[in-house]
GROMACS .gro file of C-alpha atoms in nm:
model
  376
    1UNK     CA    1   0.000   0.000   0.000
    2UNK     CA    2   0.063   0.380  -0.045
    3UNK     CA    3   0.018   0.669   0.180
    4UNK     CA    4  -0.200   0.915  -0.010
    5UNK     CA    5  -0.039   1.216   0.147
    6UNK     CA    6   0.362   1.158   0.177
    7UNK     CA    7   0.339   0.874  -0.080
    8UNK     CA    8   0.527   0.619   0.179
    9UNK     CA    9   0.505   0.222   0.072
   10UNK     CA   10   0.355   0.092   0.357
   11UNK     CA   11   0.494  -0.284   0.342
   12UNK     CA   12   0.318  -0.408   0.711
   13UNK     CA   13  -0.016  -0.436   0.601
   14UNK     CA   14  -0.133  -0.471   0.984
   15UNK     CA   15  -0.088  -0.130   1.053
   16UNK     CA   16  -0.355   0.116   0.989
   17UNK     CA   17  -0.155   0.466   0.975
   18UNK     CA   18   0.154   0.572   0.791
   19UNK     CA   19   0.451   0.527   0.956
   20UNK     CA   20   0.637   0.813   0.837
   21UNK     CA   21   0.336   1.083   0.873
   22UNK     CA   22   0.095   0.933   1.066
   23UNK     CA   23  -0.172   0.938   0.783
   24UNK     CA   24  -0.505   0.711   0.865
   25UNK     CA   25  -0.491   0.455   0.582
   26UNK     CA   26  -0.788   0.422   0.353
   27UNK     CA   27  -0.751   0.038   0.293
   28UNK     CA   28  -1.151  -0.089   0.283
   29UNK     CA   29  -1.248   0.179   0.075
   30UNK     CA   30  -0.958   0.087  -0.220
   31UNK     CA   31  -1.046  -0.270  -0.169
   32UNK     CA   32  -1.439  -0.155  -0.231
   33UNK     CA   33  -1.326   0.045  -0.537
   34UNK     CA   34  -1.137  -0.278  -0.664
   35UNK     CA   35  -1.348  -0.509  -0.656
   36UNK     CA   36  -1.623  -0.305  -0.815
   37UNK     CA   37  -1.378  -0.292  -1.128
   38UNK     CA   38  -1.340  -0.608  -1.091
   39UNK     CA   39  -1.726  -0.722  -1.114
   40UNK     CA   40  -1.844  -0.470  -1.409
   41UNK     CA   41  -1.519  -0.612  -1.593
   42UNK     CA   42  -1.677  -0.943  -1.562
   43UNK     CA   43  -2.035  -0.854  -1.608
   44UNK     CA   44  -1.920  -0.670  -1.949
   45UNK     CA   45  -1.773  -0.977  -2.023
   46UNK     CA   46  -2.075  -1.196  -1.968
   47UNK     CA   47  -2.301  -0.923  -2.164
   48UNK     CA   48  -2.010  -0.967  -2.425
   49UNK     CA   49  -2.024  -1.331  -2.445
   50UNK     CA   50  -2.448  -1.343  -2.422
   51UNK     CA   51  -2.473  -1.109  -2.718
   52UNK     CA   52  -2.239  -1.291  -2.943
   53UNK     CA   53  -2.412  -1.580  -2.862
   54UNK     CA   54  -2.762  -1.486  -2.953
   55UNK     CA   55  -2.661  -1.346  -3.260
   56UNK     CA   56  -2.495  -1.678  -3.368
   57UNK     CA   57  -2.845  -1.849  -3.221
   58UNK     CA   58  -3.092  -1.591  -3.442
   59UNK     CA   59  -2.841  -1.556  -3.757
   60UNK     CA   60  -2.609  -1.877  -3.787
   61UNK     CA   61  -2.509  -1.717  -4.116
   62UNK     CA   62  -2.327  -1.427  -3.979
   63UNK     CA   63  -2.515  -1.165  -4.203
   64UNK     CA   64  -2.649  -0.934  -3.996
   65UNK     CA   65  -2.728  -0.663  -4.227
   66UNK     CA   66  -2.964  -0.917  -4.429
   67UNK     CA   67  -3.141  -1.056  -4.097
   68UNK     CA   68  -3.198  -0.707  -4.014
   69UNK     CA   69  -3.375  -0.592  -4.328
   70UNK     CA   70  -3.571  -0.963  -4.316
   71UNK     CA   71  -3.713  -0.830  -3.955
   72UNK     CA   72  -3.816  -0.511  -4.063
   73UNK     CA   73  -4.190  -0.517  -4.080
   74UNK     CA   74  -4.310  -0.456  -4.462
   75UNK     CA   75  -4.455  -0.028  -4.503
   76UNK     CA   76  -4.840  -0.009  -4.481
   77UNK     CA   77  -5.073   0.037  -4.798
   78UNK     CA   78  -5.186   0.336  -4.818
   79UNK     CA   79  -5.549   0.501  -4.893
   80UNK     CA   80  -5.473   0.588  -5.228
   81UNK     CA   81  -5.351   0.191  -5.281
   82UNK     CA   82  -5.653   0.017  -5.092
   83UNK     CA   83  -5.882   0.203  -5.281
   84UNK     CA   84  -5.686   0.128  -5.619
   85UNK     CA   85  -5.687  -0.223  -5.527
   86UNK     CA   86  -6.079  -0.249  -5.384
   87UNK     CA   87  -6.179  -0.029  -5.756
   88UNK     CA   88  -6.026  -0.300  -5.941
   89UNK     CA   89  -6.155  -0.594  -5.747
   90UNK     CA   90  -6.503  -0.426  -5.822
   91UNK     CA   91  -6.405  -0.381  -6.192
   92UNK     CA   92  -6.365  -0.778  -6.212
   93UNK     CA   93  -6.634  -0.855  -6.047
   94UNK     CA   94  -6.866  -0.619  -6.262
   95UNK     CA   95  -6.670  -0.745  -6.574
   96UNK     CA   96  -6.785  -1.130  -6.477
   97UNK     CA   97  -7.084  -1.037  -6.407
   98UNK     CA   98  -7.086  -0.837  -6.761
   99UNK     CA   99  -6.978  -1.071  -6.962
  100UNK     CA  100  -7.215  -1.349  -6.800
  101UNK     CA  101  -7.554  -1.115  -6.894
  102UNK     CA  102  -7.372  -1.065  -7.231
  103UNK     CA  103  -7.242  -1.428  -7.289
  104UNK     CA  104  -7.690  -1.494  -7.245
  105UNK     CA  105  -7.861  -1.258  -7.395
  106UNK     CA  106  -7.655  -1.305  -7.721
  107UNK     CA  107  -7.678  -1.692  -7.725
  108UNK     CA  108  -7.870  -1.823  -8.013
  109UNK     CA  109  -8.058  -2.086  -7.844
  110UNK     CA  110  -8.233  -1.802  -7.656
  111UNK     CA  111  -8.237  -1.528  -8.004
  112UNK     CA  112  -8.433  -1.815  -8.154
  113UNK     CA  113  -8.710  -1.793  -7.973
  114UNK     CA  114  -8.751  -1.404  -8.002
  115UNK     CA  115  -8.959  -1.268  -8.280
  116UNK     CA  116  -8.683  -1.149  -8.535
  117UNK     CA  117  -8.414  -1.245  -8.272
  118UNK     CA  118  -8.440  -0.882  -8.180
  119UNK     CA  119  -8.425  -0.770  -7.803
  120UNK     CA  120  -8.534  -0.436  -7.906
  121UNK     CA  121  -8.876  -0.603  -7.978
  122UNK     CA  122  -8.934  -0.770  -7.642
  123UNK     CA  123  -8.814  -0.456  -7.437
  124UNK     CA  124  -9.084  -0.261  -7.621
  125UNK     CA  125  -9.317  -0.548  -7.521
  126UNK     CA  126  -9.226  -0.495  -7.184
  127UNK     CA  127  -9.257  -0.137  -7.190
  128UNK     CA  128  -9.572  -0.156  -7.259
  129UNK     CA  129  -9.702  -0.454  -6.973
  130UNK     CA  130  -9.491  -0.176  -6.742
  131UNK     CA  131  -9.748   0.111  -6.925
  132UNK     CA  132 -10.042  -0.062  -6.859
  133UNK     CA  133  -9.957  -0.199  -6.477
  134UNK     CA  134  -9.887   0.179  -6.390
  135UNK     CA  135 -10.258   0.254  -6.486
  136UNK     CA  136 -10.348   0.092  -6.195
  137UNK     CA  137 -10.461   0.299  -5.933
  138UNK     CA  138 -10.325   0.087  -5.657
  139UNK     CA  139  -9.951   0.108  -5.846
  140UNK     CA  140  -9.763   0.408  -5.908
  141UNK     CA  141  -9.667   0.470  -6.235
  142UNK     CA  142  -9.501   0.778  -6.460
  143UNK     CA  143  -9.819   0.993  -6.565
  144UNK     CA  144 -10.100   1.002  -6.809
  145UNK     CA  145  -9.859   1.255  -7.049
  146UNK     CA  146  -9.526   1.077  -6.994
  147UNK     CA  147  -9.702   0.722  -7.089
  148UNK     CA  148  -9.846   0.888  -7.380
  149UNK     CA  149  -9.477   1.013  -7.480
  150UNK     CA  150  -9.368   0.688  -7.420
  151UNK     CA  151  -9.576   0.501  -7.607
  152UNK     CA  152  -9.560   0.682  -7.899
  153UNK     CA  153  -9.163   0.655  -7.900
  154UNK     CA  154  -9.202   0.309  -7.847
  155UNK     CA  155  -9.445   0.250  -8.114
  156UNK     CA  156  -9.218   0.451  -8.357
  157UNK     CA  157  -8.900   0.277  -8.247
  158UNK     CA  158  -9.115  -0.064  -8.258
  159UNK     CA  159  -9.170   0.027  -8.661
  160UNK     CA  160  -8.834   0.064  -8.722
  161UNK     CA  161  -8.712  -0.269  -8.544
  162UNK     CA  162  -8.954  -0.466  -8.752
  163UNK     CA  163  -8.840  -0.321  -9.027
  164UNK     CA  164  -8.464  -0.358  -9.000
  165UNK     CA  165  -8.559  -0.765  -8.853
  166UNK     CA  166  -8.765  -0.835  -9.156
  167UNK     CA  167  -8.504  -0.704  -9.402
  168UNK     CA  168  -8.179  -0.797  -9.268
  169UNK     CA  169  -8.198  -0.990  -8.883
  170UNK     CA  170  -7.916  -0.983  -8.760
  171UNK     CA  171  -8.027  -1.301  -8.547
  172UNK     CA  172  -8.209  -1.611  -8.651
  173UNK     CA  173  -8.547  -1.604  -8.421
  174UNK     CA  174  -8.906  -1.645  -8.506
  175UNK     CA  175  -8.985  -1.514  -8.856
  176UNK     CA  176  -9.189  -1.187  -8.859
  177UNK     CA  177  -9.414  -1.091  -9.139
  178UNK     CA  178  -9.369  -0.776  -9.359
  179UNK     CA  179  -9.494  -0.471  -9.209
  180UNK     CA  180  -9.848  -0.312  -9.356
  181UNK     CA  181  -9.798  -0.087  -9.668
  182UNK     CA  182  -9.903   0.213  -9.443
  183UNK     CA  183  -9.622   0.131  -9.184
  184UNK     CA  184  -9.382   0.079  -9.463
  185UNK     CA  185  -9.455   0.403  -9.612
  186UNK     CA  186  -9.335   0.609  -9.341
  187UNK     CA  187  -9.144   0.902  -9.428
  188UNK     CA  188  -8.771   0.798  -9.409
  189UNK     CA  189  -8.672   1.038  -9.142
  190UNK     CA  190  -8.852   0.809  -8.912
  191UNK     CA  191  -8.590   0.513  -9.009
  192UNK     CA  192  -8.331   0.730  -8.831
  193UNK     CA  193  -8.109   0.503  -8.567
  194UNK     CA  194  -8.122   0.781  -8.307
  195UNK     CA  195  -8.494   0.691  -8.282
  196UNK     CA  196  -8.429   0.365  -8.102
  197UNK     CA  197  -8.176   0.505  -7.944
  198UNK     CA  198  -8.294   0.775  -7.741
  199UNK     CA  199  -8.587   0.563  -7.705
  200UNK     CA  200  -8.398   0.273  -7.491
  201UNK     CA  201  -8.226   0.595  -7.293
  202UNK     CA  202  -8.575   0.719  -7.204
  203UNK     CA  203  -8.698   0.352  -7.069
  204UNK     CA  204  -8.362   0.354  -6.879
  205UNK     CA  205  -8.446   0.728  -6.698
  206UNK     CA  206  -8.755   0.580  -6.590
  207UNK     CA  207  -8.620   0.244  -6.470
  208UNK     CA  208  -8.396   0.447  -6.259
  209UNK     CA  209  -8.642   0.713  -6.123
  210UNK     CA  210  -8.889   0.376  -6.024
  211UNK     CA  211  -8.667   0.216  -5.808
  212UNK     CA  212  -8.760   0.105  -5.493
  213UNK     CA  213  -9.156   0.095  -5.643
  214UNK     CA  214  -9.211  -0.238  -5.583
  215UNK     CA  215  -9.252  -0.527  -5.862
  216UNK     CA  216  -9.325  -0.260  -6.170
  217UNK     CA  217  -8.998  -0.138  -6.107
  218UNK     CA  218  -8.839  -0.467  -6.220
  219UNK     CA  219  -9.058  -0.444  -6.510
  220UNK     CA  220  -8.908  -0.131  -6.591
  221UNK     CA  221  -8.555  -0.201  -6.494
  222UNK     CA  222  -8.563  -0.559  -6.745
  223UNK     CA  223  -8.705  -0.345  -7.037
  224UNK     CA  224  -8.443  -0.059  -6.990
  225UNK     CA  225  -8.167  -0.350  -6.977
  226UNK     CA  226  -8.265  -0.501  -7.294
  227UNK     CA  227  -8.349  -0.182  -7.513
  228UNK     CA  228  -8.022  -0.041  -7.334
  229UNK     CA  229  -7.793  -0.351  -7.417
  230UNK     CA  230  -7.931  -0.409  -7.778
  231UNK     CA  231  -7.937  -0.043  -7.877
  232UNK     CA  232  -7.623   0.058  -7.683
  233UNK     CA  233  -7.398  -0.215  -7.874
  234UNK     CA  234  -7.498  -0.029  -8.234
  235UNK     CA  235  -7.473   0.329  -8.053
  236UNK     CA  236  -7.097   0.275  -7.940
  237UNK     CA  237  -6.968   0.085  -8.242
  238UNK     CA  238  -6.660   0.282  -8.329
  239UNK     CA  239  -6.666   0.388  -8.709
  240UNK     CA  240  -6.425   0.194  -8.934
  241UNK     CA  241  -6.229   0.552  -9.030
  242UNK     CA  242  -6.156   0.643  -8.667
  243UNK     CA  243  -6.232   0.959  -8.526
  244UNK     CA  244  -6.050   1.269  -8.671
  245UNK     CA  245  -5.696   1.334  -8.556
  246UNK     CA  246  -5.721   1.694  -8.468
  247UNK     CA  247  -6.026   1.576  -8.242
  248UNK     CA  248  -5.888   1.353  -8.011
  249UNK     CA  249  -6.089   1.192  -7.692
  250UNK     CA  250  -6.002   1.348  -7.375
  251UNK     CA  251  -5.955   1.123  -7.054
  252UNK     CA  252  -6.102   1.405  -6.871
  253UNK     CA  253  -6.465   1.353  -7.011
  254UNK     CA  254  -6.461   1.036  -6.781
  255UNK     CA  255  -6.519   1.222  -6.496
  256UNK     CA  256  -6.911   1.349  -6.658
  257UNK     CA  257  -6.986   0.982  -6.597
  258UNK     CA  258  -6.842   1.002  -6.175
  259UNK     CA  259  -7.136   1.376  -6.218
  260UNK     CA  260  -7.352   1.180  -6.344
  261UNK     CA  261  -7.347   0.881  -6.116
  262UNK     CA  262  -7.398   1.145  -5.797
  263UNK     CA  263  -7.694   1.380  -5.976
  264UNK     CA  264  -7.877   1.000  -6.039
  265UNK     CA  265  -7.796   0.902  -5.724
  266UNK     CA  266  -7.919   1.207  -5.541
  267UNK     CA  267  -8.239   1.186  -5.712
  268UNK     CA  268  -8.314   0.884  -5.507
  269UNK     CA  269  -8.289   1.026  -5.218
  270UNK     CA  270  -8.521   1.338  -5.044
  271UNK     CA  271  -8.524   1.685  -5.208
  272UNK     CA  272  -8.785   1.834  -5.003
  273UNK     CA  273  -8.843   1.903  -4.572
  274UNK     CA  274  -8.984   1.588  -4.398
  275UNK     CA  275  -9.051   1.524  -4.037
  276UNK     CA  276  -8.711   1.423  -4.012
  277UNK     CA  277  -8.368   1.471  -4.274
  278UNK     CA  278  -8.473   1.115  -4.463
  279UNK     CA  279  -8.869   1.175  -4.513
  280UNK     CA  280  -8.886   1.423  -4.809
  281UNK     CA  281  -9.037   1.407  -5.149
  282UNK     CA  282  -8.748   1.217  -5.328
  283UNK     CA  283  -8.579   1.406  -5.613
  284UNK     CA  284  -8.697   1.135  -5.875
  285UNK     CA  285  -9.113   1.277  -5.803
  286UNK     CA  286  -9.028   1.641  -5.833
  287UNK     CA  287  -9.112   1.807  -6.153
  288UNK     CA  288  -8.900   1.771  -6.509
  289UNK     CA  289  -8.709   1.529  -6.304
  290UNK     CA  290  -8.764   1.269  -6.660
  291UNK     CA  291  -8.607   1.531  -6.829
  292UNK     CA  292  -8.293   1.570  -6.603
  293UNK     CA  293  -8.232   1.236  -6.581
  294UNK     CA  294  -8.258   1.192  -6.937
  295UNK     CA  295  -7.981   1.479  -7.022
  296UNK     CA  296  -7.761   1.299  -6.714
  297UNK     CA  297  -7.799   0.924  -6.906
  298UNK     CA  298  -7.751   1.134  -7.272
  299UNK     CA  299  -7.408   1.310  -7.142
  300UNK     CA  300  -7.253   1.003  -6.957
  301UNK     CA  301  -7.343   0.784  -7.288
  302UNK     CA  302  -7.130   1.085  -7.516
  303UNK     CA  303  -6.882   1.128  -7.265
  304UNK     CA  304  -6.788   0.735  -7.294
  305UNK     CA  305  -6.825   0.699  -7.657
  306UNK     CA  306  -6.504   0.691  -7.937
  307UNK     CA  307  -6.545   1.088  -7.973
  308UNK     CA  308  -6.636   1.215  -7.632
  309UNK     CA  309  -6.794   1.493  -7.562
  310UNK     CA  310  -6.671   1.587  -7.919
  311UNK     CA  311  -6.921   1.404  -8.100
  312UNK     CA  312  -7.229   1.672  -7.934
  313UNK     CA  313  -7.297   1.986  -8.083
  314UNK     CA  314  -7.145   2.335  -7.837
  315UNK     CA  315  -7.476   2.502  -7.813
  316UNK     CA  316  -7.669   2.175  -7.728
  317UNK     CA  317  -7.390   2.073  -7.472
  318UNK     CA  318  -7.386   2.443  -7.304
  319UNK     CA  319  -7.808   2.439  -7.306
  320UNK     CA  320  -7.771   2.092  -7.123
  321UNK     CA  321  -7.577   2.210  -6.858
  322UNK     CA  322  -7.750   2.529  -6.800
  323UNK     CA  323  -8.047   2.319  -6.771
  324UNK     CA  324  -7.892   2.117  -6.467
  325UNK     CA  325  -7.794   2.396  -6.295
  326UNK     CA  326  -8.148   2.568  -6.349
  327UNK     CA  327  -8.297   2.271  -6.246
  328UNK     CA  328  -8.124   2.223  -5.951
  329UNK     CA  329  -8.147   2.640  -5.855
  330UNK     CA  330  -8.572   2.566  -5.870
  331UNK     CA  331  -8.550   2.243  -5.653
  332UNK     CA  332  -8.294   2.274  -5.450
  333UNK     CA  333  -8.372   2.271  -5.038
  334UNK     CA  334  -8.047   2.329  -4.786
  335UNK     CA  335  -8.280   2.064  -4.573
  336UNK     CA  336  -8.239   1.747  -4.739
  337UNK     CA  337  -7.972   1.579  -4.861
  338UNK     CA  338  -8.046   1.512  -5.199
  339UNK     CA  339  -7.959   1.831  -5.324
  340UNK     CA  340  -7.586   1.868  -5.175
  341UNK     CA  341  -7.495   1.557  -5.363
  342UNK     CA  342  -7.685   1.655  -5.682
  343UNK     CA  343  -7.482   1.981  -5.634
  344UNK     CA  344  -7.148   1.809  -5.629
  345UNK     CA  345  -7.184   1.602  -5.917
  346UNK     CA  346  -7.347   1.889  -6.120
  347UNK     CA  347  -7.012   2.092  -6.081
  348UNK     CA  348  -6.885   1.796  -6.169
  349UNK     CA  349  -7.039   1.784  -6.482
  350UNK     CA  350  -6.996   2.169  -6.561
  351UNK     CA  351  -6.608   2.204  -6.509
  352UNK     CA  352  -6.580   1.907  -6.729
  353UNK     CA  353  -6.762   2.082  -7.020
  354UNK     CA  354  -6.605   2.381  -6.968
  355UNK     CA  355  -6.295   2.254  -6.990
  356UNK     CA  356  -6.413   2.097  -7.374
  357UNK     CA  357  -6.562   2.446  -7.458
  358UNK     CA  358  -6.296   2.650  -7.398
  359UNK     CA  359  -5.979   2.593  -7.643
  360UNK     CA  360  -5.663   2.533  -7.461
  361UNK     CA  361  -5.351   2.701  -7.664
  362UNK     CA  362  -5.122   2.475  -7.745
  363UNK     CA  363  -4.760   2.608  -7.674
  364UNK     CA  364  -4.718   2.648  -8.083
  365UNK     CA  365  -4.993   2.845  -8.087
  366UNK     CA  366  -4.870   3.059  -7.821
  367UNK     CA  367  -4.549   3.085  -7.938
  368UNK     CA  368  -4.713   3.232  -8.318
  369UNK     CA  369  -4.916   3.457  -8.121
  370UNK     CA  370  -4.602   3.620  -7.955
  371UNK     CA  371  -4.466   3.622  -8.259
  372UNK     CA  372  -4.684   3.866  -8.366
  373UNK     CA  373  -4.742   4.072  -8.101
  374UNK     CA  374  -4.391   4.154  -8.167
  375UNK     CA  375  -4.416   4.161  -8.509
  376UNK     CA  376  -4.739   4.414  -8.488
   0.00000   0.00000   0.00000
């Protein structure tokens, strides 16, 4: 030992005081201090040892890097990727679906047993059983004038059908006779395709605005699927010489169908003050609502075909969507829900064909223009 004030080597370890200064020696407290070195030397050691020896345990390979990144739990989808994932899951399943109602309705077995093989035939048939069951007092139906509109379009597109069956069918079904010389001598603006046509989109604006009526509505909602399948396949049959170059189809005029899904929806639901926020007059009972719905279904239908919204005249386009808006500025009720959703998809709608209205300037076109501004 060593004194701690004079520095003396102490050799007798019995004595507790320095010989030479007479110093009180310190001896318990070094051999405290000592052996506390000594233990965390030895538990480092053990910690030392353990950890080297789990890691050879969990990763006999030595690669520690790699058994790290295995560990790591994978990232978390995020919204944008569940709902890209659950949109096409519901894209399959409506393309199954699709393509089973498709693979039926255009088997021959079952076209042979329809007059002329025509569906357009049997979903004016059924237009008309949905006409006459909507007389009925105890069922609701579409009106004394719209059933008169209806009929008449349906008699007219009816005319044509037979027509077009008898000539050239496009099916082989039940052979129909010639029609009567004062059918066939129609003038031949009434052979127009858009007649059958627009007639199919006006059964499907009422099979919409009748849901939820009870059995007619199925009557209605069958009719409007076969007039809208049969007439639908000759209305978006691209033409053989492709549209135009310098009118190409913009993606954007996907988003009238997204306006047009929420205005059709909203009718559905109440437009005018109930006992409580659910009880109003629904949207699809308010007046001219045939005729809204009927612009909606006409937009979506040009907004998905080869051209776009290209294929529709300006004025007519820009008189549609005034009409909406109208429409919706006479209905509308800040109590019911109906509206606020109509309201979205109607802006919808409107930016959209704004956006087709207005010309955007290419940068070439800018550039000329520049051009002569400096020029002038």
């Amino acid at each position: 030992m060593r004194c701690s004030k004079c520095g003396h080597v102490i050799d007798d370890e019995s004595l507790d005081y320095c010989a030479e200064c007479g110093e009180p020696l310190s001896i318990q407290a070094d051999e405290d201090d000592e052996r506390t070195e000594v233990s965390q030397s030895r538990y480092a050691a053990e910690d030392e040892a353990t950890a080297v020896t789990d890691t050879e345990d969990d990763n006999p390979d030595g690669s520690a890097p790699d058994y790290e990144e295995r560990s790591r739990p994978a990232p978390a989808d995020s919204w944008g990727d569940r709902l890209s994932q659950a949109a096409g899951a519901l894209f399959v399943a409506v393309t199954q679906v699709g393509g089973t109602f498709q693979g039926l309705l255009d088997d021959p077995r079952f076209r042979a047993h329809l007059p002329g093989g025509s569906l357009t035939l049997v979903g004016v048939g059924l237009m008309g059983l949905g006409v006459v069951l909507s007389v009925a007092p105890p069922i609701p139906g579409i009106g004394l004038m719209d059933s008169g509109v209806v009929l008449l379009w349906g008699a007219l597109a009816a005319v044509n059908e037979w027509r077009q069956v008898h000539e050239a069918p496009e099916y082989q079904g039940r052979p129909v006779p010639p029609l009567p010389p004062a059918l066939a001598n129609l003038p031949r603006e009434t052979e127009h395709p858009a007649i059958g046509q627009t007639f199919a989109l006006l059964i499907c604006t009422y099979a919409l605005l009748m849901l939820g009526y009870g059995p007619i509505s199925w009557v209605w909602m069958l009719a409007g699927g076969l007039l809208g399948y049969d007439q639908g396949r000759r209305y978006f049959v691209p033409p053989e010489e492709g549209p135009p170059e310098d009118e190409p189809r913009s993606a954007l005029h996907q988003w009238v169908v997204a306006g047009v899904v929420l205005c059709s929806f909203s009718l559905l639901l109440p437009w005018t003050r109930g006992d409580t926020w659910l009880s109003g007059l629904p949207g699809g009972e308010l007046p001219l609502a045939a005729l809204t719905q009927f612009m909606l279904l006409l937009l979506a239908c040009s907004a998905v075909k080869h051209r776009g919204l290209g294929g529709m005249h300006p004025l007519f386009l820009t008189l549609m969507t005034v009409w909406l808006m109208l429409w919706f500025f006479l209905m509308k009720n800040s109590h019911s829900p109906g509206p606020w959703l109509f309201l979205l998809g109607v802006l919808t709608i409107v930016i959209v064909v704004a956006r087709h209205l207005v010309p955007q300037r290419t940068p070439e076109a800018k550039e000329s223009a520049s051009d002569f501004d400096l020029q002038g």
